[in-house]
Amino acid sequence: MPWMITYTVAPHQTPEIVDGIADLRGTRCLCFGAAVPFLGFAFWLPVAAAGAPNRNPGSDGLIMLLIAMAVALAAGLAVNLIRRGLHPGAWFQVSASGIGYGDGPDPARATDVGNARMIAWEHVVRNPKRAYDIGTSSMRYRALNPRMTFWYRMPEGSLVERSLPLQLREDVLRCLRFRNAHAVRVAMLQHLARREGLRFHPDVFVEAGIDPETWQAMKTPRRILWLAAAATLACLLGFAALVSQSVSPGFLALGAVALLVLAFGITSKGWRAAYPRLSEIITFRPGS
C-alpha cells in the first residue's frame, strides 16, 4: 500500500518565486584552489627535469617532448580552472508556472547563455505503466549529484522521461552549491505534491534531504546509506587483502559476492526497521 500523506500547505504559503542563491565565493575558491596544483606541477617539472642526471643523451629529444606536453596539459587545465573561477554562476528558479535553471549569472540573461532548461508543472504527469512517477536516477556515477526523474508530456502529446539535478546545478565548477538549496528543493517538491495523483519514490525525499510529512531537513537517511556503502567497500578491501594470496580467484570472487549479498541484506533490514515508511511509494492528498 502507498504511503498517503495529507498535504496541508496551502498554495499561498509557498513563495510565488524562489530563486537559488549561488555560492560564488565558494565556487571561486574551489576553482582557484584546484588550479594551484596544476600550476605548481607546470613550473616544477621543467626545473626537476633540468636538474636530473642525463643517463641517455640520445633520448633527450623525446624526453623534452614529453615534458613539454605534460607542462602544456597542466597549464591548460590551470588556465581553464582560473577562467571558470573568474566567471562562475548558475541559477535555479521555482515559480508558480514551473522550473527554470541553467548556467550563467541569472534568469534574465538565460537566453544569452543559450542553455536554459524549462519545466512547466502542467506537463509533469503520471505514467500509468510505471509504479511511480517521480523518482531518482539509478546511474551510480551520478551518486554525488543525484537526479530527480519525472514523466513529461511534450507539446505533441508524447510522454518522455526527463530529469533535473537535486543539487540544483549541472556543473560544480560553475556553482559549488546554492546557499538556500533546502528552500528551493522544498518549493519544488511542494509544487509537485499539489499535482494530483503523482506518485513519489521515497528516494526522492531521501536524496533531497526533506521529510515528506513536515518538509523539514532530513539528512540522516542519506548519510546512513553513504556509511553503509563505505563500510561495505572497507569489508571488501579487507577481505581481498587477507585472502587474495592464499585462495584461488574463483573463491575470492565468490566470497566478494557473498559479502555484497550479506551487506545488502543487513542494510535493507536495518533501513526498514529505522525508516519503515521510506520504503513505500508516497502520494499526497489535499488537506481540509
GROMACS .gro file of C-alpha atoms in nm:
model
  288
    1MET     CA    1   0.000   0.000   0.000
    2PRO     CA    2   0.132   0.350  -0.079
    3TRP     CA    3   0.205   0.596   0.197
    4MET     CA    4  -0.071   0.857   0.171
    5ILE     CA    5   0.025   1.195   0.319
    6THR     CA    6  -0.226   1.473   0.370
    7TYR     CA    7  -0.085   1.786   0.212
    8THR     CA    8  -0.164   2.076   0.443
    9VAL     CA    9   0.047   2.354   0.289
   10ALA     CA   10  -0.178   2.595   0.103
   11PRO     CA   11  -0.051   2.740  -0.226
   12HIS     CA   12  -0.024   3.089  -0.080
   13GLN     CA   13   0.220   2.957   0.184
   14THR     CA   14   0.476   2.876  -0.086
   15PRO     CA   15   0.655   3.188  -0.215
   16GLU     CA   16   0.550   3.286  -0.567
   17ILE     CA   17   0.910   3.277  -0.687
   18VAL     CA   18   1.206   3.111  -0.515
   19ASP     CA   19   1.546   3.192  -0.663
   20GLY     CA   20   1.854   2.989  -0.579
   21ILE     CA   21   2.139   3.192  -0.428
   22ALA     CA   22   2.460   3.064  -0.585
   23ASP     CA   23   2.767   3.036  -0.361
   24LEU     CA   24   3.002   3.232  -0.589
   25ARG     CA   25   3.274   3.277  -0.326
   26GLY     CA   26   3.292   2.904  -0.258
   27THR     CA   27   3.294   2.830  -0.631
   28ARG     CA   28   3.585   3.069  -0.690
   29CYS     CA   29   3.779   2.913  -0.402
   30LEU     CA   30   3.722   2.567  -0.549
   31CYS     CA   31   3.837   2.668  -0.898
   32PHE     CA   32   4.140   2.869  -0.788
   33GLY     CA   33   4.238   2.609  -0.530
   34ALA     CA   34   4.218   2.329  -0.788
   35ALA     CA   35   4.432   2.535  -1.029
   36VAL     CA   36   4.720   2.570  -0.782
   37PRO     CA   37   4.850   2.206  -0.803
   38PHE     CA   38   4.843   2.216  -1.184
   39LEU     CA   39   5.035   2.546  -1.190
   40GLY     CA   40   5.283   2.408  -0.938
   41PHE     CA   41   5.335   2.097  -1.148
   42ALA     CA   42   5.379   2.303  -1.467
   43PHE     CA   43   5.655   2.509  -1.300
   44TRP     CA   44   5.818   2.221  -1.111
   45LEU     CA   45   5.851   1.966  -1.391
   46PRO     CA   46   6.095   2.161  -1.616
   47VAL     CA   47   6.309   2.252  -1.315
   48ALA     CA   48   6.317   1.891  -1.195
   49ALA     CA   49   6.398   1.767  -1.545
   50ALA     CA   50   6.683   2.018  -1.583
   51GLY     CA   51   6.841   1.905  -1.256
   52ALA     CA   52   6.808   1.533  -1.328
   53PRO     CA   53   7.120   1.342  -1.441
   54ASN     CA   54   7.133   1.275  -1.816
   55ARG     CA   55   7.173   0.899  -1.844
   56ASN     CA   56   7.085   0.861  -2.213
   57PRO     CA   57   7.180   1.159  -2.432
   58GLY     CA   58   7.013   1.003  -2.735
   59SER     CA   59   6.671   1.027  -2.576
   60ASP     CA   60   6.688   1.398  -2.494
   61GLY     CA   61   6.454   1.495  -2.776
   62LEU     CA   62   6.182   1.251  -2.675
   63ILE     CA   63   6.210   1.343  -2.306
   64MET     CA   64   6.184   1.713  -2.384
   65LEU     CA   65   5.877   1.650  -2.600
   66LEU     CA   66   5.704   1.453  -2.322
   67ILE     CA   67   5.791   1.721  -2.066
   68ALA     CA   68   5.657   1.994  -2.294
   69MET     CA   69   5.333   1.800  -2.347
   70ALA     CA   70   5.289   1.745  -1.972
   71VAL     CA   71   5.356   2.111  -1.894
   72ALA     CA   72   5.117   2.227  -2.167
   73LEU     CA   73   4.843   1.996  -2.037
   74ALA     CA   74   4.887   2.107  -1.675
   75ALA     CA   75   4.900   2.475  -1.773
   76GLY     CA   76   4.592   2.436  -1.992
   77LEU     CA   77   4.395   2.277  -1.710
   78ALA     CA   78   4.507   2.551  -1.471
   79VAL     CA   79   4.406   2.826  -1.715
   80ASN     CA   80   4.064   2.663  -1.765
   81LEU     CA   81   4.008   2.643  -1.389
   82ILE     CA   82   4.115   3.005  -1.341
   83ARG     CA   83   3.882   3.113  -1.622
   84ARG     CA   84   3.596   2.923  -1.456
   85GLY     CA   85   3.679   3.090  -1.126
   86LEU     CA   86   3.670   3.435  -1.282
   87HIS     CA   87   3.326   3.378  -1.437
   88PRO     CA   88   3.123   3.150  -1.207
   89GLY     CA   89   2.747   3.141  -1.194
   90ALA     CA   90   2.437   2.926  -1.218
   91TRP     CA   91   2.071   2.990  -1.148
   92PHE     CA   92   1.768   2.789  -1.042
   93GLN     CA   93   1.420   2.939  -1.019
   94VAL     CA   94   1.097   2.783  -0.893
   95SER     CA   95   0.776   2.969  -0.974
   96ALA     CA   96   0.403   2.906  -0.995
   97SER     CA   97   0.438   2.807  -1.360
   98GLY     CA   98   0.735   2.574  -1.334
   99ILE     CA   99   1.112   2.543  -1.301
  100GLY     CA  100   1.392   2.713  -1.489
  101TYR     CA  101   1.763   2.651  -1.440
  102GLY     CA  102   2.095   2.674  -1.618
  103ASP     CA  103   2.447   2.818  -1.620
  104GLY     CA  104   2.505   3.190  -1.619
  105PRO     CA  105   2.451   3.486  -1.391
  106ASP     CA  106   2.070   3.499  -1.369
  107PRO     CA  107   1.743   3.401  -1.545
  108ALA     CA  108   1.713   3.743  -1.712
  109ARG     CA  109   2.019   3.665  -1.926
  110ALA     CA  110   1.944   3.295  -1.973
  111THR     CA  111   1.861   3.337  -2.341
  112ASP     CA  112   2.206   3.486  -2.396
  113VAL     CA  113   2.372   3.182  -2.240
  114GLY     CA  114   2.161   2.950  -2.452
  115ASN     CA  115   2.149   2.654  -2.214
  116ALA     CA  116   1.842   2.735  -2.005
  117ARG     CA  117   1.618   2.441  -1.918
  118MET     CA  118   1.248   2.498  -1.855
  119ILE     CA  119   0.994   2.261  -1.697
  120ALA     CA  120   0.623   2.351  -1.675
  121TRP     CA  121   0.422   2.199  -1.388
  122GLU     CA  122   0.124   2.135  -1.611
  123HIS     CA  123   0.330   1.898  -1.828
  124VAL     CA  124   0.452   1.681  -1.539
  125VAL     CA  125   0.212   1.386  -1.548
  126ARG     CA  126   0.152   1.029  -1.435
  127ASN     CA  127   0.274   0.728  -1.624
  128PRO     CA  128   0.016   0.452  -1.570
  129LYS     CA  129   0.264   0.188  -1.690
  130ARG     CA  130   0.506   0.255  -1.404
  131ALA     CA  131   0.482   0.204  -1.028
  132TYR     CA  132   0.578   0.565  -0.956
  133ASP     CA  133   0.602   0.893  -1.144
  134ILE     CA  134   0.871   1.091  -0.958
  135GLY     CA  135   1.190   0.901  -0.884
  136THR     CA  136   1.569   0.925  -0.889
  137SER     CA  137   1.827   0.822  -1.145
  138SER     CA  138   1.974   0.475  -1.090
  139MET     CA  139   2.302   0.564  -1.262
  140ARG     CA  140   2.572   0.521  -0.999
  141TYR     CA  141   2.816   0.772  -1.146
  142ARG     CA  142   2.564   1.041  -1.053
  143ALA     CA  143   2.568   0.948  -0.684
  144LEU     CA  144   2.738   1.277  -0.589
  145ASN     CA  145   2.485   1.475  -0.793
  146PRO     CA  146   2.164   1.267  -0.784
  147ARG     CA  147   1.893   1.349  -1.034
  148MET     CA  148   1.517   1.353  -0.991
  149THR     CA  149   1.335   1.184  -1.278
  150PHE     CA  150   0.977   1.252  -1.386
  151TRP     CA  151   0.742   1.199  -1.679
  152TYR     CA  152   0.682   1.496  -1.904
  153ARG     CA  153   0.408   1.547  -2.162
  154MET     CA  154   0.556   1.707  -2.474
  155PRO     CA  155   0.355   1.960  -2.681
  156GLU     CA  156   0.279   1.698  -2.946
  157GLY     CA  157   0.143   1.461  -2.681
  158SER     CA  158   0.429   1.213  -2.640
  159LEU     CA  159   0.539   1.108  -2.292
  160VAL     CA  160   0.913   1.129  -2.218
  161GLU     CA  161   1.123   1.082  -1.907
  162ARG     CA  162   1.317   1.390  -1.804
  163SER     CA  163   1.543   1.464  -1.511
  164LEU     CA  164   1.697   1.751  -1.319
  165PRO     CA  165   1.980   1.764  -1.062
  166LEU     CA  166   1.876   1.757  -0.697
  167GLN     CA  167   2.192   1.954  -0.623
  168LEU     CA  168   2.026   2.220  -0.846
  169ARG     CA  169   2.332   2.265  -1.068
  170GLU     CA  170   2.489   2.068  -1.351
  171ASP     CA  171   2.850   2.187  -1.327
  172VAL     CA  172   3.025   2.213  -0.990
  173LEU     CA  173   3.288   2.445  -1.144
  174ARG     CA  174   3.009   2.688  -1.234
  175CYS     CA  175   2.835   2.666  -0.898
  176LEU     CA  176   2.961   2.473  -0.597
  177ARG     CA  177   2.621   2.491  -0.428
  178PHE     CA  178   2.319   2.711  -0.364
  179ARG     CA  179   2.310   2.870  -0.021
  180ASN     CA  180   1.931   2.826   0.004
  181ALA     CA  181   1.920   2.484  -0.163
  182HIS     CA  182   1.684   2.340   0.100
  183ALA     CA  183   1.425   2.615   0.047
  184VAL     CA  184   1.445   2.573  -0.332
  185ARG     CA  185   1.400   2.194  -0.312
  186VAL     CA  186   1.110   2.230  -0.068
  187ALA     CA  187   0.933   2.474  -0.302
  188MET     CA  188   0.992   2.242  -0.599
  189LEU     CA  189   0.860   1.930  -0.424
  190GLN     CA  190   0.563   2.116  -0.273
  191HIS     CA  191   0.454   2.226  -0.619
  192LEU     CA  192   0.481   1.866  -0.740
  193ALA     CA  193   0.291   1.740  -0.435
  194ARG     CA  194  -0.001   1.962  -0.533
  195ARG     CA  195  -0.016   1.787  -0.871
  196GLU     CA  196  -0.300   1.544  -0.801
  197GLY     CA  197  -0.222   1.176  -0.837
  198LEU     CA  198   0.156   1.192  -0.872
  199ARG     CA  199   0.338   0.904  -0.700
  200PHE     CA  200   0.679   0.966  -0.545
  201HIS     CA  201   0.951   0.709  -0.487
  202PRO     CA  202   1.084   0.762  -0.131
  203ASP     CA  203   1.440   0.800  -0.263
  204VAL     CA  204   1.338   1.143  -0.393
  205PHE     CA  205   1.297   1.273  -0.039
  206VAL     CA  206   1.599   1.079   0.090
  207GLU     CA  207   1.827   1.229  -0.176
  208ALA     CA  208   1.673   1.574  -0.134
  209GLY     CA  209   1.711   1.554   0.245
  210ILE     CA  210   1.349   1.654   0.310
  211ASP     CA  211   1.092   1.492   0.539
  212PRO     CA  212   0.777   1.445   0.324
  213GLU     CA  213   0.546   1.494   0.625
  214THR     CA  214   0.699   1.804   0.783
  215TRP     CA  215   0.904   1.948   0.493
  216GLN     CA  216   1.192   1.993   0.736
  217ALA     CA  217   1.553   1.894   0.668
  218MET     CA  218   1.616   1.518   0.685
  219LYS     CA  219   1.989   1.449   0.633
  220THR     CA  220   2.034   1.130   0.837
  221PRO     CA  221   1.891   0.867   0.596
  222ARG     CA  222   2.123   0.959   0.308
  223ARG     CA  223   2.421   0.970   0.544
  224ILE     CA  224   2.334   0.622   0.666
  225LEU     CA  225   2.332   0.494   0.308
  226TRP     CA  226   2.671   0.650   0.242
  227LEU     CA  227   2.812   0.500   0.563
  228ALA     CA  228   2.673   0.159   0.470
  229ALA     CA  229   2.835   0.184   0.125
  230ALA     CA  230   3.169   0.289   0.279
  231ALA     CA  231   3.155   0.004   0.533
  232THR     CA  232   3.080  -0.247   0.256
  233LEU     CA  233   3.373  -0.122   0.049
  234ALA     CA  234   3.603  -0.141   0.352
  235CYS     CA  235   3.496  -0.501   0.420
  236LEU     CA  236   3.555  -0.597   0.055
  237LEU     CA  237   3.902  -0.442   0.054
  238GLY     CA  238   3.990  -0.605   0.385
  239PHE     CA  239   3.867  -0.943   0.265
  240ALA     CA  240   4.068  -0.915  -0.057
  241ALA     CA  241   4.384  -0.809   0.129
  242LEU     CA  242   4.359  -1.100   0.376
  243VAL     CA  243   4.282  -1.391   0.144
  244SER     CA  244   4.398  -1.285  -0.204
  245GLN     CA  245   4.737  -1.455  -0.161
  246SER     CA  246   4.604  -1.782  -0.026
  247VAL     CA  247   4.292  -1.865  -0.230
  248SER     CA  248   4.200  -1.902  -0.595
  249PRO     CA  249   4.048  -1.610  -0.793
  250GLY     CA  250   3.720  -1.803  -0.818
  251PHE     CA  251   3.687  -1.836  -0.440
  252LEU     CA  252   3.785  -1.469  -0.400
  253ALA     CA  253   3.509  -1.363  -0.639
  254LEU     CA  254   3.257  -1.593  -0.466
  255GLY     CA  255   3.349  -1.451  -0.126
  256ALA     CA  256   3.314  -1.094  -0.254
  257VAL     CA  257   2.966  -1.170  -0.392
  258ALA     CA  258   2.867  -1.329  -0.060
  259LEU     CA  259   2.987  -1.021   0.129
  260LEU     CA  260   2.787  -0.793  -0.102
  261VAL     CA  261   2.470  -1.000  -0.057
  262LEU     CA  262   2.518  -1.005   0.320
  263ALA     CA  263   2.581  -0.629   0.334
  264PHE     CA  264   2.275  -0.560   0.119
  265GLY     CA  265   2.057  -0.780   0.341
  266ILE     CA  266   2.178  -0.617   0.663
  267THR     CA  267   2.140  -0.266   0.520
  268SER     CA  268   1.792  -0.340   0.384
  269LYS     CA  269   1.671  -0.491   0.711
  270GLY     CA  270   1.818  -0.209   0.919
  271TRP     CA  271   1.671   0.051   0.683
  272ARG     CA  272   1.322  -0.096   0.709
  273ALA     CA  273   1.350  -0.108   1.088
  274ALA     CA  274   1.471   0.252   1.119
  275TYR     CA  275   1.258   0.406   0.840
  276PRO     CA  276   0.963   0.177   0.764
  277ARG     CA  277   0.767   0.442   0.570
  278LEU     CA  278   1.063   0.535   0.349
  279SER     CA  279   1.031   0.202   0.171
  280GLU     CA  280   0.681   0.282   0.036
  281ILE     CA  281   0.560   0.482  -0.263
  282ILE     CA  282   0.442   0.823  -0.142
  283THR     CA  283   0.129   1.003  -0.262
  284PHE     CA  284  -0.026   1.328  -0.143
  285ARG     CA  285  -0.383   1.440  -0.094
  286PRO     CA  286  -0.505   1.792  -0.015
  287GLY     CA  287  -0.588   1.870   0.345
  288SER     CA  288  -0.907   2.034   0.464
   0.00000   0.00000   0.00000
